[in-house]
Coordinates of C-alpha atoms and ligand atoms in Angstrom, one line a residue:
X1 CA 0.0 104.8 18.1
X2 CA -1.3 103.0 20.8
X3 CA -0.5 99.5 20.9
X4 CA -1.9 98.5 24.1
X5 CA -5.9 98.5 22.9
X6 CA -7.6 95.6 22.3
X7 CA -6.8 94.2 18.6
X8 CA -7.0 90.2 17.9
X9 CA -3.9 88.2 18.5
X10 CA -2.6 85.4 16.4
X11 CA 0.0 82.2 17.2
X12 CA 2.1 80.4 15.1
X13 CA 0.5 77.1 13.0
X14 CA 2.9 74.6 13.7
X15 CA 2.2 70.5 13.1
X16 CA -1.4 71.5 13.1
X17 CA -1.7 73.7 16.6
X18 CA -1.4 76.9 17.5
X19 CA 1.0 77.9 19.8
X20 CA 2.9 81.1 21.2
X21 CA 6.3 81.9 20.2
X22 CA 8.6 79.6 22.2
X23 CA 10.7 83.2 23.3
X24 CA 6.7 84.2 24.3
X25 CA 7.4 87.5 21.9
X26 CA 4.6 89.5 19.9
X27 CA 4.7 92.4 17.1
X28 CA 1.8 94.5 15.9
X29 CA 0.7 94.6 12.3
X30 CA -0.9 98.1 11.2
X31 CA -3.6 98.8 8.9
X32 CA -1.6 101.4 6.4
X33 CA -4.7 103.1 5.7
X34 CA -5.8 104.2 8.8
X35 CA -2.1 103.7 10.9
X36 CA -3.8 101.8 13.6
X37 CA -2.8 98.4 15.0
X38 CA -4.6 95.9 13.5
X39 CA -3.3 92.6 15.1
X40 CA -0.7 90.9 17.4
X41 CA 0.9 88.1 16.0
X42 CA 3.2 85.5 17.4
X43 CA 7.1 86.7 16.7
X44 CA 9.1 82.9 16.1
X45 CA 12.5 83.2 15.9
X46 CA 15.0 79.8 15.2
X47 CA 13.3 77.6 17.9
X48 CA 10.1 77.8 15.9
X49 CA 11.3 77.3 13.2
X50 CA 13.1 73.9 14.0
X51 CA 9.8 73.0 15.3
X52 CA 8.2 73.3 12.1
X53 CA 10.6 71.7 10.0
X54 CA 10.6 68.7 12.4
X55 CA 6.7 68.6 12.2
X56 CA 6.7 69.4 8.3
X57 CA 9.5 66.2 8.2
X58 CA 7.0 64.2 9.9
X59 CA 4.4 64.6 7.9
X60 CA 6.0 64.0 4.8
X61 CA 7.7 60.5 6.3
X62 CA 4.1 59.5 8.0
X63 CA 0.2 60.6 6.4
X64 CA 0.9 63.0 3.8
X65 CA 3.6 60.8 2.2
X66 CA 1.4 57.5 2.0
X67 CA -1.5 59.8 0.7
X68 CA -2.2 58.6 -3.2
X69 CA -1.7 61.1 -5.7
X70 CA -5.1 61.2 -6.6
X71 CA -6.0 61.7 -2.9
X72 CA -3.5 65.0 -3.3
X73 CA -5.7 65.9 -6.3
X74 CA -8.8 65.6 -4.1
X75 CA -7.4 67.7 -1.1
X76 CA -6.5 70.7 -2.9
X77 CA -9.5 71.2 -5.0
X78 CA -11.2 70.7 -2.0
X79 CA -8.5 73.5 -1.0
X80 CA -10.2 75.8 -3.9
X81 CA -13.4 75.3 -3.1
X82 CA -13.0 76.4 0.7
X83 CA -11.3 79.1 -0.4
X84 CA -14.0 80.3 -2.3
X85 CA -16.1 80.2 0.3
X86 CA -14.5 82.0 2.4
X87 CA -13.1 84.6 -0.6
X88 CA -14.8 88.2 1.1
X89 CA -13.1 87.3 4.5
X90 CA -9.7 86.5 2.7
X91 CA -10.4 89.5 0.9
X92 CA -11.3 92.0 3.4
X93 CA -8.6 90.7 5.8
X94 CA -5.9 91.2 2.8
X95 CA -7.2 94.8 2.4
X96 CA -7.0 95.7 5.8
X97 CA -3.0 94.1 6.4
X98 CA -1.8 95.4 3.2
X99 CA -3.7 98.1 2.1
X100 CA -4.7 97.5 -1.5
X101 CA -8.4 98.3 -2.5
X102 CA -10.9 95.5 -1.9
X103 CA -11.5 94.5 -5.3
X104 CA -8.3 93.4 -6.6
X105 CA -8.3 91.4 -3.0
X106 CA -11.2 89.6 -4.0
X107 CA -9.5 89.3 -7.6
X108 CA -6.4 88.1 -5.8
X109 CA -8.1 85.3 -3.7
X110 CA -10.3 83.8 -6.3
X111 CA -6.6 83.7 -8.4
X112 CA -5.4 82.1 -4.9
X113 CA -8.6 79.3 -5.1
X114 CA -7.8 78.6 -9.0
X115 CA -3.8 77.8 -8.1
X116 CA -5.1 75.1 -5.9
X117 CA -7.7 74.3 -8.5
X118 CA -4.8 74.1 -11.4
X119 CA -2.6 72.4 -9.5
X120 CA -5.1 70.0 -7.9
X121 CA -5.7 68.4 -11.7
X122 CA -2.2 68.4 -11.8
X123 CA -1.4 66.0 -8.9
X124 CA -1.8 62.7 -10.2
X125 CA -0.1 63.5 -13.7
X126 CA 2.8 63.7 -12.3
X127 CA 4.6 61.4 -14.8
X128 CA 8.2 59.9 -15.2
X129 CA 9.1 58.6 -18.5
X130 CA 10.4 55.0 -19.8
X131 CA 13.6 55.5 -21.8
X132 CA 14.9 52.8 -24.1
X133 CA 18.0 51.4 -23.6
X134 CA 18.3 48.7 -26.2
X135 CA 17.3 44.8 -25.2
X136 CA 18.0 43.7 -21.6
X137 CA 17.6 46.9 -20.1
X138 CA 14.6 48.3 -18.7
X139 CA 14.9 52.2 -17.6
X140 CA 12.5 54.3 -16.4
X141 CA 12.1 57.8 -14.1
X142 CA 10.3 58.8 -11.2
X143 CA 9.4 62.5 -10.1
X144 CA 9.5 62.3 -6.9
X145 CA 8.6 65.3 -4.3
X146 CA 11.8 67.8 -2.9
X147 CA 10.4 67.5 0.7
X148 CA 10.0 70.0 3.2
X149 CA 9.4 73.4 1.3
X150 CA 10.2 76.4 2.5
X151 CA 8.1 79.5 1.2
X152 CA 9.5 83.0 2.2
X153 CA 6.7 85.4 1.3
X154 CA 6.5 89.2 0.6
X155 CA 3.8 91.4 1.5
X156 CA 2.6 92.8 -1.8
X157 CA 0.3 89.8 -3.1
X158 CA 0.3 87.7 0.3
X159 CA -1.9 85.3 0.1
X160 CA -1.7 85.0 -3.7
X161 CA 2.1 84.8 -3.7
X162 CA 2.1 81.9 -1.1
X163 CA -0.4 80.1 -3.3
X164 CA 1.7 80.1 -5.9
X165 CA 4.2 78.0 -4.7
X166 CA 2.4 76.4 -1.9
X167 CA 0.1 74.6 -4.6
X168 CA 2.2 73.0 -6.6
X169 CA 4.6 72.2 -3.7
X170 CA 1.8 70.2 -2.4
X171 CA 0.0 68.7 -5.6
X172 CA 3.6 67.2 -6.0
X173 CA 3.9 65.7 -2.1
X174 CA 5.7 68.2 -0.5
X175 CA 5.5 69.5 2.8
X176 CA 5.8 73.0 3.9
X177 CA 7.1 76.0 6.2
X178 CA 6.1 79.5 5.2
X179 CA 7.3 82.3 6.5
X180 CA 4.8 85.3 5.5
X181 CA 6.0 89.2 6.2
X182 CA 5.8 90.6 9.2
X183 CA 3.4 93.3 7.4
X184 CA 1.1 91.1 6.6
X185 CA 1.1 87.7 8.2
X186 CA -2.7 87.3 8.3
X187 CA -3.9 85.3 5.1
X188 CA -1.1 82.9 5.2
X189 CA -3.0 82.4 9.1
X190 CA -6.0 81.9 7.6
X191 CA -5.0 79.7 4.9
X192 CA -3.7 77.2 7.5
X193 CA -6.4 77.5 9.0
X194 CA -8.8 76.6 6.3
X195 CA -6.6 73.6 5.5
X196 CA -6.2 72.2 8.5
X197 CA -10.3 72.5 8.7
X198 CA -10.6 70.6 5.8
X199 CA -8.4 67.5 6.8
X200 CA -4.5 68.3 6.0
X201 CA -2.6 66.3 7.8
X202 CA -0.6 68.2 11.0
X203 CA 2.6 69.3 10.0
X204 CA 1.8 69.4 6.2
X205 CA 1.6 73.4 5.9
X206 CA 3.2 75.3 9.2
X207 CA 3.5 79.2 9.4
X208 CA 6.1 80.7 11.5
X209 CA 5.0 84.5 11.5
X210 CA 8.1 86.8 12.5
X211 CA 10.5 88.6 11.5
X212 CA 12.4 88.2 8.3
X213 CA 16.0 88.8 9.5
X214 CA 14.5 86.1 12.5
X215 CA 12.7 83.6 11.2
X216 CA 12.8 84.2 7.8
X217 CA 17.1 83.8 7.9
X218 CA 16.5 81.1 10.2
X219 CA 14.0 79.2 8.1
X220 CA 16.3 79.6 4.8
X221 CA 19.7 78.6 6.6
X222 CA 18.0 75.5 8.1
X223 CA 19.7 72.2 7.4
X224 CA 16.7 70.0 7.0
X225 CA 15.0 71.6 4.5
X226 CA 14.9 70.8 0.6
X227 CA 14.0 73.8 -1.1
X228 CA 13.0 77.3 -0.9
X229 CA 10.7 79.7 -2.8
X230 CA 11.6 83.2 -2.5
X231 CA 10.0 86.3 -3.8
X232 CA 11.2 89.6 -1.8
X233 CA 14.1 91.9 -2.9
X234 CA 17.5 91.7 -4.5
X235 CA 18.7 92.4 -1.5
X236 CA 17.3 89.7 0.6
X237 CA 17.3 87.3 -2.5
X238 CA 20.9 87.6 -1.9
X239 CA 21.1 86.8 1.4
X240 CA 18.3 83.6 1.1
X241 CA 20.9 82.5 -1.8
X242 CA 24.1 82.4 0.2
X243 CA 22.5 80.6 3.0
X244 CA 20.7 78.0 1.0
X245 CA 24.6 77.7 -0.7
X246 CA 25.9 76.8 2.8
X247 CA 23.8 73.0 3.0
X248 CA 23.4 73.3 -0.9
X249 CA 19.5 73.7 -1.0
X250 CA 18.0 74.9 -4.3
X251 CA 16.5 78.2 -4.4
X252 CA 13.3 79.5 -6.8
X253 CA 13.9 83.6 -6.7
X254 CA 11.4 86.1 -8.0
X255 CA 13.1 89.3 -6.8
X256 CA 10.9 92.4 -9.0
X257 CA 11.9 94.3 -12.0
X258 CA 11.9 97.8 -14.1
X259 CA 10.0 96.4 -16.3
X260 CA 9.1 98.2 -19.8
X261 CA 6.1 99.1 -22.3
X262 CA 7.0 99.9 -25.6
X263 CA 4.9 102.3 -27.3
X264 CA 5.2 103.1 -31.0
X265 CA 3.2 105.5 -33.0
X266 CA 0.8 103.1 -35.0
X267 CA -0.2 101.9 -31.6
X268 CA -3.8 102.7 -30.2
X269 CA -3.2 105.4 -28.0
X270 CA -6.1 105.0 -25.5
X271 CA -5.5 101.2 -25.4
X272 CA -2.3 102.6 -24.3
X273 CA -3.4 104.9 -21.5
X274 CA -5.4 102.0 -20.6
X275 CA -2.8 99.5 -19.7
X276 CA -0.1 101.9 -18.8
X277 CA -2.3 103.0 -15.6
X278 CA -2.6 99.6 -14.6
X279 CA 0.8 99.0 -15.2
X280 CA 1.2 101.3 -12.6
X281 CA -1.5 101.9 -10.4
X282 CA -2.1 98.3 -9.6
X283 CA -1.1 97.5 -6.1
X284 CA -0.1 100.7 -6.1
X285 CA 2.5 100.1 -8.2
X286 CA 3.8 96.9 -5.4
X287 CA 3.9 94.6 -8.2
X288 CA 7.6 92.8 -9.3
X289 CA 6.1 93.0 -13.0
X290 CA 4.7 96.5 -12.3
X291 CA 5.6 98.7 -15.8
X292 CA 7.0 101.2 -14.5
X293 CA 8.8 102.4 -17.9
X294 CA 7.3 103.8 -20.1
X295 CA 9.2 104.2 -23.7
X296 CA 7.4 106.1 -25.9
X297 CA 8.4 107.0 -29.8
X298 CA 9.2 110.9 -30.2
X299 CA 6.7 111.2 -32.4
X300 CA 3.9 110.7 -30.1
X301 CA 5.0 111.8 -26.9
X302 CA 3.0 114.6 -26.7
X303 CA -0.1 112.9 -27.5
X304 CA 0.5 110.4 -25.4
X305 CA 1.7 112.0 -22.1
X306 CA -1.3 114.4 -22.3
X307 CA -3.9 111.6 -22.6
X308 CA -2.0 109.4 -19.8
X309 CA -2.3 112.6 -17.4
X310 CA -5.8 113.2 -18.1
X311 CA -6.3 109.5 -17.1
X312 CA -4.0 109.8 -14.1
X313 CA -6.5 113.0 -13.0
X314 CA -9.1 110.8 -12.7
X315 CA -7.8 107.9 -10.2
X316 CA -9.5 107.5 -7.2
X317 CA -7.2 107.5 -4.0
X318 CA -8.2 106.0 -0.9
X319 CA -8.7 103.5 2.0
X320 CA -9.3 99.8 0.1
X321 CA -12.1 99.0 2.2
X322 CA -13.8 101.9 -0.2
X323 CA -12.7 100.2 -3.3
X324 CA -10.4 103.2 -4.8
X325 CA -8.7 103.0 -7.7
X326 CA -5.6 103.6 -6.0
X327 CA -4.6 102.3 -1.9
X328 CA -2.1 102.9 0.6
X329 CA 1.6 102.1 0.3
X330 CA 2.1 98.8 2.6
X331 CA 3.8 100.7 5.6
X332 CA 5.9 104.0 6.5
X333 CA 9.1 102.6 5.4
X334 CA 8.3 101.9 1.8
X335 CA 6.6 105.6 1.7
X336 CA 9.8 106.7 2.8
X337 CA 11.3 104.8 0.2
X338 CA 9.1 105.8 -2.8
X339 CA 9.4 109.4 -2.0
X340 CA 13.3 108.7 -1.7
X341 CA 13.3 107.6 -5.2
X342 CA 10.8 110.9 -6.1
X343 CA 13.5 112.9 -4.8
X344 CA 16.3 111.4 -6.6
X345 CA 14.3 111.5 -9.8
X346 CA 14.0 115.4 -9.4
X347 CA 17.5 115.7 -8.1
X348 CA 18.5 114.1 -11.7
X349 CA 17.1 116.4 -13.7
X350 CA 13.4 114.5 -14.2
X351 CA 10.4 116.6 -14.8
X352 CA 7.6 115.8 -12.1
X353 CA 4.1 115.8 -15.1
X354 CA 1.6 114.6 -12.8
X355 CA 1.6 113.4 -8.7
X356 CA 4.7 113.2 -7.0
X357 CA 3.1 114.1 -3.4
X358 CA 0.4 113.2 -0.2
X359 CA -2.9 113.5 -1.7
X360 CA -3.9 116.5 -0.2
X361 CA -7.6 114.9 1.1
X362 CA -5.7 112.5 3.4
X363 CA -4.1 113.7 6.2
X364 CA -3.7 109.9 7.6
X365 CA -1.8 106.9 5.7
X366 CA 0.6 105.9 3.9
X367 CA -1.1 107.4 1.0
X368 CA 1.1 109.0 -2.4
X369 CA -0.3 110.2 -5.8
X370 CA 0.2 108.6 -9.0
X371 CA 3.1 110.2 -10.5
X372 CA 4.9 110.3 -14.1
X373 CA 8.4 111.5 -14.8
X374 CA 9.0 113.3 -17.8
X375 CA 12.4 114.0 -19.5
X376 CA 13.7 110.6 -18.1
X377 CA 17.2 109.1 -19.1
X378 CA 17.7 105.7 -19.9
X379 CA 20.9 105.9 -17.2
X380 CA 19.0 108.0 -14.1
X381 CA 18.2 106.2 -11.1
X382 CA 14.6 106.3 -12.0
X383 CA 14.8 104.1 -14.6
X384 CA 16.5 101.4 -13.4
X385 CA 16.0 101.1 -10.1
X386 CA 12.6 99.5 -8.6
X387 CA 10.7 102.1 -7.2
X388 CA 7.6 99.4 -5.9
X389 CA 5.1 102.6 -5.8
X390 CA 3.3 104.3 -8.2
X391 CA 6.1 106.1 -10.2
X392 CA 6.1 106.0 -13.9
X393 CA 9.3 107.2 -16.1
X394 CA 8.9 108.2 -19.6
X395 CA 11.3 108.0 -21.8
X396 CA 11.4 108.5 -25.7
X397 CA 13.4 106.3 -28.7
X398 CA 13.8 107.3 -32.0
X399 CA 13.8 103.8 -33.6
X400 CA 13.0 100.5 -33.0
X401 CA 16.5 99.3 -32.1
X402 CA 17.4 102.2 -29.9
X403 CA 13.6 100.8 -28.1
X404 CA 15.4 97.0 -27.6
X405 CA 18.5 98.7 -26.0
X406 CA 16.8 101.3 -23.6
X407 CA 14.5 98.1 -22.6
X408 CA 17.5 95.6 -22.0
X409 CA 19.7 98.1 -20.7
X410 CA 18.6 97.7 -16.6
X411 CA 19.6 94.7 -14.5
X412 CA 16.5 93.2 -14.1
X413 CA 14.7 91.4 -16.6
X414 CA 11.0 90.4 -15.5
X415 CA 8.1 91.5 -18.0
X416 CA 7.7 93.7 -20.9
X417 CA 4.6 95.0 -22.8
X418 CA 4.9 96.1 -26.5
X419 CA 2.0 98.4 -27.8
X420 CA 2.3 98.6 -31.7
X421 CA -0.3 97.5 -34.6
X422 CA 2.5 96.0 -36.9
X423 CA 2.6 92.2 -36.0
X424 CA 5.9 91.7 -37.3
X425 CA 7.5 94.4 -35.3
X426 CA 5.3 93.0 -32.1
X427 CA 7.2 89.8 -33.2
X428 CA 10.2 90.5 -33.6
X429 CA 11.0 92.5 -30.5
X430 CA 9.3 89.7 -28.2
X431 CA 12.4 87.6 -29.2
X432 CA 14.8 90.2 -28.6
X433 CA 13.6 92.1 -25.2
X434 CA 15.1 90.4 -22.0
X435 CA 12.4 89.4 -19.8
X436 CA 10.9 85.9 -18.6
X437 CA 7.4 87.3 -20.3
X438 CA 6.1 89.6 -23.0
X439 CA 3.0 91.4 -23.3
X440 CA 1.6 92.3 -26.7
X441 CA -0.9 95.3 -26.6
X442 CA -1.9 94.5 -23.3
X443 CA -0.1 94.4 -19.8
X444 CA -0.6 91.8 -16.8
X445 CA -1.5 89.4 -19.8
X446 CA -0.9 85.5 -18.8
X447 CA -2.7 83.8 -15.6
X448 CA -2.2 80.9 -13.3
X449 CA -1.4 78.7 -16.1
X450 CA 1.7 80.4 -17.7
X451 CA 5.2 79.9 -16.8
X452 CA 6.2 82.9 -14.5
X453 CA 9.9 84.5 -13.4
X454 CA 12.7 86.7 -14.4
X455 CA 16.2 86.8 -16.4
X456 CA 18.8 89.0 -15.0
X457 CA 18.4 90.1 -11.7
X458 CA 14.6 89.4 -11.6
X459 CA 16.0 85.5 -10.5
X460 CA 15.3 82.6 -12.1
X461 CA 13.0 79.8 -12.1
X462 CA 9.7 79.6 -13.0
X463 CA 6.3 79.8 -11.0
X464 CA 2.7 79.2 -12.2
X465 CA 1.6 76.5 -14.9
X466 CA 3.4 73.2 -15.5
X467 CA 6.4 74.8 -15.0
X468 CA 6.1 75.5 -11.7
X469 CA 5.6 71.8 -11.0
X470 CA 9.2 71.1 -11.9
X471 CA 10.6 73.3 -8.9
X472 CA 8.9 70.9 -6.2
X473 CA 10.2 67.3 -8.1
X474 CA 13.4 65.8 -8.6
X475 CA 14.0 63.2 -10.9
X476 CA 14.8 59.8 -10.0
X477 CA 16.2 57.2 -12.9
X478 CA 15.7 53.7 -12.4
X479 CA 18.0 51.1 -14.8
X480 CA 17.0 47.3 -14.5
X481 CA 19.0 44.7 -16.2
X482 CA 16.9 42.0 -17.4
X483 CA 18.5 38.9 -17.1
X484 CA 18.0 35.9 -19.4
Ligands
NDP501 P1 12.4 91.8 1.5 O1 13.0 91.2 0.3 O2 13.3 92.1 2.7 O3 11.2 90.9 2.1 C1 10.7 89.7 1.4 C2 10.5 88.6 2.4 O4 11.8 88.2 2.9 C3 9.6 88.9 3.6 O5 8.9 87.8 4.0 C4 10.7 89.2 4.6 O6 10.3 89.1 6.0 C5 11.7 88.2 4.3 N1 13.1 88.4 4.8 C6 13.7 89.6 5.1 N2 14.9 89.4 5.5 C7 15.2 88.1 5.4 C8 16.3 87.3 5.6 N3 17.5 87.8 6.0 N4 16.2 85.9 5.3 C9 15.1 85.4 4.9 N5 14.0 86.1 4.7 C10 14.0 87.4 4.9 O7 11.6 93.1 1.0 P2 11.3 94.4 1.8 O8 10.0 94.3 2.5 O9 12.5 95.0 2.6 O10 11.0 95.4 0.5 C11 12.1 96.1 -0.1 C12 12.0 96.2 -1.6 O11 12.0 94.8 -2.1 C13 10.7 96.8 -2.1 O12 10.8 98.2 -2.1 C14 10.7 96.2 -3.5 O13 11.5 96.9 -4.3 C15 11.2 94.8 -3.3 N6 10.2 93.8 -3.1 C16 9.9 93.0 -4.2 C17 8.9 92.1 -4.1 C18 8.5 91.2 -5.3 O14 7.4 90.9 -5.5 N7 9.5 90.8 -6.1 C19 8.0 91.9 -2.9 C20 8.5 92.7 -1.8 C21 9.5 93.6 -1.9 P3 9.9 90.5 6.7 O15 8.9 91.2 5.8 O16 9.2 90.0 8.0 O17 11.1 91.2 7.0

């Protein structure tokens, strides 16, 4: 690869500038369809990083905390608008960094305009509450904002991810340092940019591009900041956790899931097929929620896996800019990781149905074929391990109860769908199946509005919706005593 030839470059966004790295360092981000550098982007390490939590500290002590609430309204749907407007460059910029076809990054930017939207009628109904105390007392509560923010962001949904937790942090008078991957820095960029066009104060959102082990450790072991929001890996959710314990900083983790669909034999079938692919497919198959199990009652297994391959036969592999069905994998290492988890699947005894391989039409990328895994067992790797690619394992139940205890039994606990036509049953099992949200003959059901995040190992907290508003505010009690 030739990284000397002329690609655009891109500095960090701190207290409303862009400047170099203070160390002066660069890395290259690649376009995983076509392997080719795509841009060179500032690398900040610690140094940068204090720098933006000084200017972030600013801000919140100088314009952006004297701003009225309603004025916070007014900015971010401002925000949405400007988005909007600027939606296919977003978009097409978000294909190229990350991979995924064109469409769903237009879907994901017009999601990333209706966060600031939500949260923008949210800013000035931020209300305490008056509590009685009896006579001579007057108590009452205030919400008021964490602080400086700190938003660690993964490369599967970029832009929409930050938005997420950037809104709310904002609608409720925070200020912010986000630290995007270093595979695909460029929305968060533009974001800043946008906003800072649009008349955020400096220092109100900063991005410190790098990389994670950098910036990103430096940025969540940082002294002077409140609060971080973290979506990434167990792994790395880990690590954030242990060094926000060190100054005691709470920590919002969304760390990805195995998540399930439950399919039982009164279900529709096609509706099935439907969902199950996009369960999958989506992102290709990058998604924390991604339902990457598939349990499916004996009885109609055959049906069902036949149908399911037929629909897999006829998904569209390709660059996004073409709008496939199905992109590229983000970047060499997670093809290498995917296949890793193909080969352990075989290894275990799991029968390869469809995929499983390089589409054989492109030599170039980090392209892989839907694939589905037959003759799963609840206990292989395969089926509890995230594989974050487009790897589906079916398994079958015999009953509803031995369903609930294949579905619980991985660590993580992030979504599950349930595909049945008895409502009772639907019902029934949406109280007993572990995971933060649950999906009734549908899947990726819920938007910006509803409460989002994991039990187990998927983390805890809660993004998008109210919910997500309570992450960003701490509650202040005030207690008078009213003297006769
Ligand atoms: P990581 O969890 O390592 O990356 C997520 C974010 O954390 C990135 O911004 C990364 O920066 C940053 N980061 C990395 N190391 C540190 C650190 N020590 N301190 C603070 N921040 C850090 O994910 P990977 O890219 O390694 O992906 C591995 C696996 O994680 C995937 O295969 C998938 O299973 C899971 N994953 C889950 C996601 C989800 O949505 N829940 C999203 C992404 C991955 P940088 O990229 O620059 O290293």
């Amino acid at each position: 690869m030739d990284e000397q030839q002329k690609v655009a470059t891109h500095k960090l966004f701190i207290n409303g500038d862009w400047q170099s790295a203070s160390s002066e360092q660069t890395f290259f981000t690649h376009n995983p369809a076509t392997e080719t550098v795509l841009a060179e982007v500032a690398r900040g390490d610690m140094a940068d990083v204090e720098q933006a939590v000084v200017a972030a500290r600013h801000a919140l002590e100088g314009a952006w905390g004297r701003l009225k609430p309603k004025d916070r309204s007014r900015l971010l749907y401002a925000a949405s608008r400007v988005i909007l407007e600027h939606a296919e460059e977003l978009a097409l910029l978000e294909t190229l960094d990350s991979g995924k076809p064109l469409p769903q990054a237009r879907k994901e930017v017009v999601s990333t305009a209706r966060y600031f939207e939500y949260y923008a009628g949210a800013a000035d109904k931020i209300h305490g509450e008056q509590i009685p105390l009896g006579p001579g007392f007057v108590n009452f509560t205030i919400r008021e904002p964490m602080g400086v923010t700190a938003h660690i962001v993964p490369w599967n949904k970029p832009l929409n991810i930050l938005a997420r937790s950037l809104a709310p942090a904002l609608a409720a008078g925070n200020t912010a340092v986000i630290k995007p991957s270093e595979l695909t820095p460029l929305t968060a960029l533009k974001l800043a940019e946008l906003l800072a066009g649009m008349g955020f104060p400096a220092g109100v959102v900063n991005v410190v591009t790098g990389y994670g082990e950098e910036a990103g450790a430096a940025l969540a072991g940082h002294t002077d900041i409140d609060h971080i929001t973290f979506t990434g890996s167990a792994a790395t959710g880990r690590a954030v956790m242990k060094a926000a314990a060190e100054h005691i900083k709470p920590v919002v983790l969304e760390l990805g899931g195995k998540s399930p669909l439950l399919v039982f034999a009164d279900a529709d079938l096609d509706v099935v097929v439907r969902e199950a692919v996009k369960g999958i497919i989506t992102n290709c198959g990058q998604m924390c929620s991604a339902g990457s199990r598939i349990l499916v009652e004996t009885a109609v297994k055959a049906p069902f896996l036949e149908k399911l391959t037929a629909a897999m036969q006829q998904i569209v592999i390709g660059p996004g800019v073409d709008s496939p069905d199905l992109g590229p994998l983000v970047s060499d290492i997670q093809y290498g990781r995917v296949a890793n988890h193909i080969d352990i699947a075989t290894s275990e005894g799991a029968h390869i149905l469809y995929g499983g391989g390089r589409p054989p039409h492109l030599a170039r990328g980090y392209f892989i074929e839907p694939t589905i895994f037959d003759n799963v067992l609840p206990d292989m790797y395969i089926a509890q391990q995230e594989v974050f690619g487009p790897v589906l394992a079916a398994i079958t139940f015999q009953d509803e109860a031995e369903a609930v205890r294949i579905a619980n039994k991985v660590p993580y606990g992030l979504v599950a769908g349930i595909f049945t036509n008895n409502i009772n049953r639907a019902l029934r099992l949406a109280t007993r199946l572990q995971a933060g949200q649950v999906f009734i003959n549908d899947f990726y059901t819920g938007d910006e509005e509803t409460p989002f995040g994991g039990y187990g190992q998927s983390g805890f907290g809660r993004e998008k919706g109210l919910a997500a508003l309570h992450n960003y505010t701490q509650i202040k009690n005030v207690a008078i005593r009213v003297r006769a």
